[in-house]
Amino acid sequence: MTQTHTVRQAALPEDMRILLRDYPREAWPDHPDFATSIANWMGAHLMFRQLARTLTRDGERYLDRERDADTHAERLSRFGGALVSSLHGHHHWEDTRFFPELSAADSRFDPGIEILESDHEALDATLHRFERAANRVIRLTTLDEAQAREETADVLRESRTIEALLTRHLADEEDLVVPILLHHKLRG
């Protein structure tokens, strides 16, 4: 697996962050329109960050021989499967239901939504590579543990890419979406 991964480094353009000035992140929890649905959506984002970090740490521990092969394979299967399936479902819902709702409420932010949708495509491609590499390592664990350990480097590279993508994407998504929701009193 020799693929170059590019993670969008730049934050959303300033014109996509104009509502963030009126609705700063630190004030969100106390805002009267900060609904449970918004907190739950952000909670899912926290879970994605935690799962990605767990997968990266697990890969590092396995390669550093701090974790045995069977434990690594079991955790990779459990946490990798949870991350991949949850992210695919989350992004599908956002792209087909949530983002159109935001666009209908305030189309000024459509260019920002398009950036977020492009992030979803990049993340989905990375998740596919991760899943393929992880499944191979899981199978190899019982067949050839030395090769499983060697190929864990591919899984680790992909999990680090997922982490980097999520760091940039989720922060931007929250900074764009939550102010729109609060400004237009949506999801309350």
CSV table of C-alpha atoms in Angstrom, one decimal:
chain,number,residue,atom,x,y,z
A,1,MET,CA,0.0,0.0,0.0
A,2,THR,CA,1.9,3.0,-1.2
A,3,GLN,CA,-0.6,5.8,-1.5
A,4,THR,CA,-0.2,9.5,-0.7
A,5,HIS,CA,-2.8,10.9,1.6
A,6,THR,CA,-3.6,14.6,1.6
A,7,VAL,CA,-5.4,16.1,4.5
A,8,ARG,CA,-7.0,19.4,4.1
A,9,GLN,CA,-5.0,21.7,6.3
A,10,ALA,CA,-6.7,25.1,5.8
A,11,ALA,CA,-9.7,25.9,8.0
A,12,LEU,CA,-13.0,26.9,6.3
A,13,PRO,CA,-12.8,30.3,4.6
A,14,GLU,CA,-13.6,33.3,6.8
A,15,ASP,CA,-16.8,34.0,5.0
A,16,MET,CA,-18.0,30.6,6.1
A,17,ARG,CA,-17.2,31.4,9.7
A,18,ILE,CA,-19.0,34.7,10.0
A,19,LEU,CA,-21.7,33.4,12.3
A,20,LEU,CA,-19.1,31.9,14.6
A,21,ARG,CA,-18.2,35.5,15.7
A,22,ASP,CA,-21.8,35.9,16.9
A,23,TYR,CA,-22.0,32.3,18.3
A,24,PRO,CA,-18.6,31.5,19.7
A,25,ARG,CA,-17.9,27.9,20.6
A,26,GLU,CA,-17.4,28.5,24.3
A,27,ALA,CA,-20.9,30.0,24.5
A,28,TRP,CA,-22.7,27.2,22.8
A,29,PRO,CA,-23.7,25.0,25.8
A,30,ASP,CA,-25.3,28.0,27.5
A,31,HIS,CA,-27.2,29.2,24.5
A,32,PRO,CA,-31.0,28.7,24.9
A,33,ASP,CA,-31.3,27.1,21.5
A,34,PHE,CA,-28.4,24.6,22.1
A,35,ALA,CA,-30.7,21.6,21.9
A,36,THR,CA,-30.1,18.0,23.1
A,37,SER,CA,-29.9,17.0,19.4
A,38,ILE,CA,-26.9,19.3,18.9
A,39,ALA,CA,-25.2,18.0,21.9
A,40,ASN,CA,-25.8,14.4,20.7
A,41,TRP,CA,-24.4,15.2,17.3
A,42,MET,CA,-21.3,16.7,18.8
A,43,GLY,CA,-21.1,13.7,21.1
A,44,ALA,CA,-20.9,11.4,18.0
A,45,HIS,CA,-18.0,13.6,16.8
A,46,LEU,CA,-16.3,13.1,20.2
A,47,MET,CA,-16.8,9.3,19.8
A,48,PHE,CA,-15.2,9.3,16.3
A,49,ARG,CA,-12.2,11.2,17.6
A,50,GLN,CA,-11.8,8.8,20.5
A,51,LEU,CA,-12.2,5.7,18.3
A,52,ALA,CA,-9.6,7.0,15.8
A,53,ARG,CA,-7.2,7.8,18.6
A,54,THR,CA,-7.7,4.3,20.1
A,55,LEU,CA,-7.0,2.6,16.8
A,56,THR,CA,-3.8,4.7,16.4
A,57,ARG,CA,-2.6,4.0,19.9
A,58,ASP,CA,-3.4,0.3,19.6
A,59,GLY,CA,-1.4,0.0,16.4
A,60,GLU,CA,1.5,1.7,18.0
A,61,ARG,CA,1.4,-0.5,21.0
A,62,TYR,CA,1.2,-3.6,18.9
A,63,LEU,CA,4.2,-2.5,16.8
A,64,ASP,CA,6.1,-1.7,20.0
A,65,ARG,CA,5.3,-5.2,21.2
A,66,GLU,CA,3.3,-3.9,24.1
A,67,ARG,CA,0.2,-5.8,23.0
A,68,ASP,CA,-0.1,-9.4,21.8
A,69,ALA,CA,-1.4,-10.3,18.4
A,70,ASP,CA,-4.8,-11.8,19.4
A,71,THR,CA,-5.7,-8.8,21.6
A,72,HIS,CA,-4.6,-6.4,18.9
A,73,ALA,CA,-6.7,-8.2,16.2
A,74,GLU,CA,-9.8,-8.3,18.5
A,75,ARG,CA,-9.5,-4.6,19.3
A,76,LEU,CA,-8.8,-3.7,15.7
A,77,SER,CA,-11.9,-5.7,14.6
A,78,ARG,CA,-14.2,-4.2,17.4
A,79,PHE,CA,-13.0,-0.6,17.3
A,80,GLY,CA,-12.2,-0.4,13.6
A,81,GLY,CA,-15.6,-1.9,12.7
A,82,ALA,CA,-17.4,0.6,15.0
A,83,LEU,CA,-15.5,3.6,13.6
A,84,VAL,CA,-16.0,2.6,9.9
A,85,SER,CA,-19.7,1.7,10.2
A,86,SER,CA,-20.6,4.7,12.4
A,87,LEU,CA,-18.8,7.2,10.2
A,88,HIS,CA,-20.4,5.9,7.0
A,89,GLY,CA,-23.8,6.1,8.6
A,90,HIS,CA,-23.2,9.5,10.1
A,91,HIS,CA,-21.9,11.0,6.8
A,92,HIS,CA,-24.7,9.5,4.8
A,93,TRP,CA,-27.2,11.1,7.1
A,94,GLU,CA,-25.4,14.4,7.0
A,95,ASP,CA,-25.1,14.4,3.2
A,96,THR,CA,-28.7,13.3,2.5
A,97,ARG,CA,-30.7,14.9,5.3
A,98,PHE,CA,-28.8,17.3,7.5
A,99,PHE,CA,-26.8,19.4,5.1
A,100,PRO,CA,-29.8,19.9,2.8
A,101,GLU,CA,-31.8,21.2,5.8
A,102,LEU,CA,-28.9,23.6,6.6
A,103,SER,CA,-28.8,24.8,3.0
A,104,ALA,CA,-32.5,25.4,2.9
A,105,ALA,CA,-32.2,27.5,6.1
A,106,ASP,CA,-29.2,29.6,4.9
A,107,SER,CA,-27.7,29.0,1.5
A,108,ARG,CA,-24.9,31.5,2.1
A,109,PHE,CA,-23.0,28.6,3.6
A,110,ASP,CA,-23.4,26.2,0.7
A,111,PRO,CA,-19.7,26.6,-0.3
A,112,GLY,CA,-18.7,25.5,3.2
A,113,ILE,CA,-21.1,22.5,3.1
A,114,GLU,CA,-19.6,21.5,-0.2
A,115,ILE,CA,-16.1,21.5,1.4
A,116,LEU,CA,-17.5,19.3,4.2
A,117,GLU,CA,-19.0,16.9,1.7
A,118,SER,CA,-15.7,16.7,-0.1
A,119,ASP,CA,-14.1,15.9,3.2
A,120,HIS,CA,-16.6,13.0,3.5
A,121,GLU,CA,-15.5,11.7,0.2
A,122,ALA,CA,-11.8,11.8,1.2
A,123,LEU,CA,-12.6,10.2,4.5
A,124,ASP,CA,-14.7,7.5,2.9
A,125,ALA,CA,-11.8,6.6,0.6
A,126,THR,CA,-9.4,6.5,3.6
A,127,LEU,CA,-11.9,4.4,5.6
A,128,HIS,CA,-12.0,1.9,2.7
A,129,ARG,CA,-8.2,1.6,2.6
A,130,PHE,CA,-8.2,1.3,6.4
A,131,GLU,CA,-10.9,-1.4,6.4
A,132,ARG,CA,-9.1,-3.4,3.7
A,133,ALA,CA,-5.7,-3.2,5.5
A,134,ALA,CA,-7.3,-4.0,8.9
A,135,ASN,CA,-9.2,-7.0,7.6
A,136,ARG,CA,-6.0,-8.3,6.1
A,137,VAL,CA,-4.1,-7.9,9.4
A,138,ILE,CA,-6.9,-9.6,11.3
A,139,ARG,CA,-6.8,-12.6,9.0
A,140,LEU,CA,-3.0,-12.7,9.0
A,141,THR,CA,-2.9,-12.8,12.8
A,142,THR,CA,-3.8,-16.5,12.8
A,143,LEU,CA,-1.9,-17.4,9.6
A,144,ASP,CA,1.4,-15.5,9.8
A,145,GLU,CA,1.8,-13.3,12.9
A,146,ALA,CA,5.1,-11.8,11.6
A,147,GLN,CA,3.4,-10.6,8.4
A,148,ALA,CA,0.5,-9.3,10.4
A,149,ARG,CA,2.8,-7.2,12.5
A,150,GLU,CA,4.6,-6.0,9.3
A,151,GLU,CA,1.3,-5.0,7.6
A,152,THR,CA,0.1,-3.3,10.7
A,153,ALA,CA,2.2,-0.3,9.5
A,154,ASP,CA,-0.4,0.1,6.7
A,155,VAL,CA,-3.3,0.1,9.2
A,156,LEU,CA,-1.4,2.5,11.4
A,157,ARG,CA,-0.8,4.9,8.5
A,158,GLU,CA,-4.5,4.9,7.6
A,159,SER,CA,-5.6,5.4,11.2
A,160,ARG,CA,-3.3,8.4,11.5
A,161,THR,CA,-4.8,9.8,8.3
A,162,ILE,CA,-8.3,9.2,9.7
A,163,GLU,CA,-7.3,11.0,12.9
A,164,ALA,CA,-5.9,14.0,10.9
A,165,LEU,CA,-8.9,14.1,8.6
A,166,LEU,CA,-11.3,14.0,11.6
A,167,THR,CA,-9.4,16.7,13.5
A,168,ARG,CA,-9.7,19.2,10.6
A,169,HIS,CA,-13.1,18.2,9.4
A,170,LEU,CA,-15.0,17.9,12.7
A,171,ALA,CA,-13.8,21.2,14.0
A,172,ASP,CA,-14.8,22.9,10.8
A,173,GLU,CA,-18.1,21.1,10.6
A,174,GLU,CA,-19.0,22.1,14.2
A,175,ASP,CA,-17.8,25.7,13.6
A,176,LEU,CA,-20.0,26.0,10.5
A,177,VAL,CA,-23.0,24.0,11.6
A,178,VAL,CA,-23.7,24.9,15.2
A,179,PRO,CA,-23.8,28.7,14.6
A,180,ILE,CA,-26.3,28.1,11.7
A,181,LEU,CA,-28.4,25.9,14.0
A,182,LEU,CA,-28.4,28.4,16.8
A,183,HIS,CA,-28.9,31.4,14.5
A,184,HIS,CA,-31.9,29.8,12.8
A,185,LYS,CA,-33.2,28.0,15.9
A,186,LEU,CA,-33.1,24.6,14.2
A,187,ARG,CA,-33.1,21.2,15.8
A,188,GLY,CA,-34.6,22.5,19.0
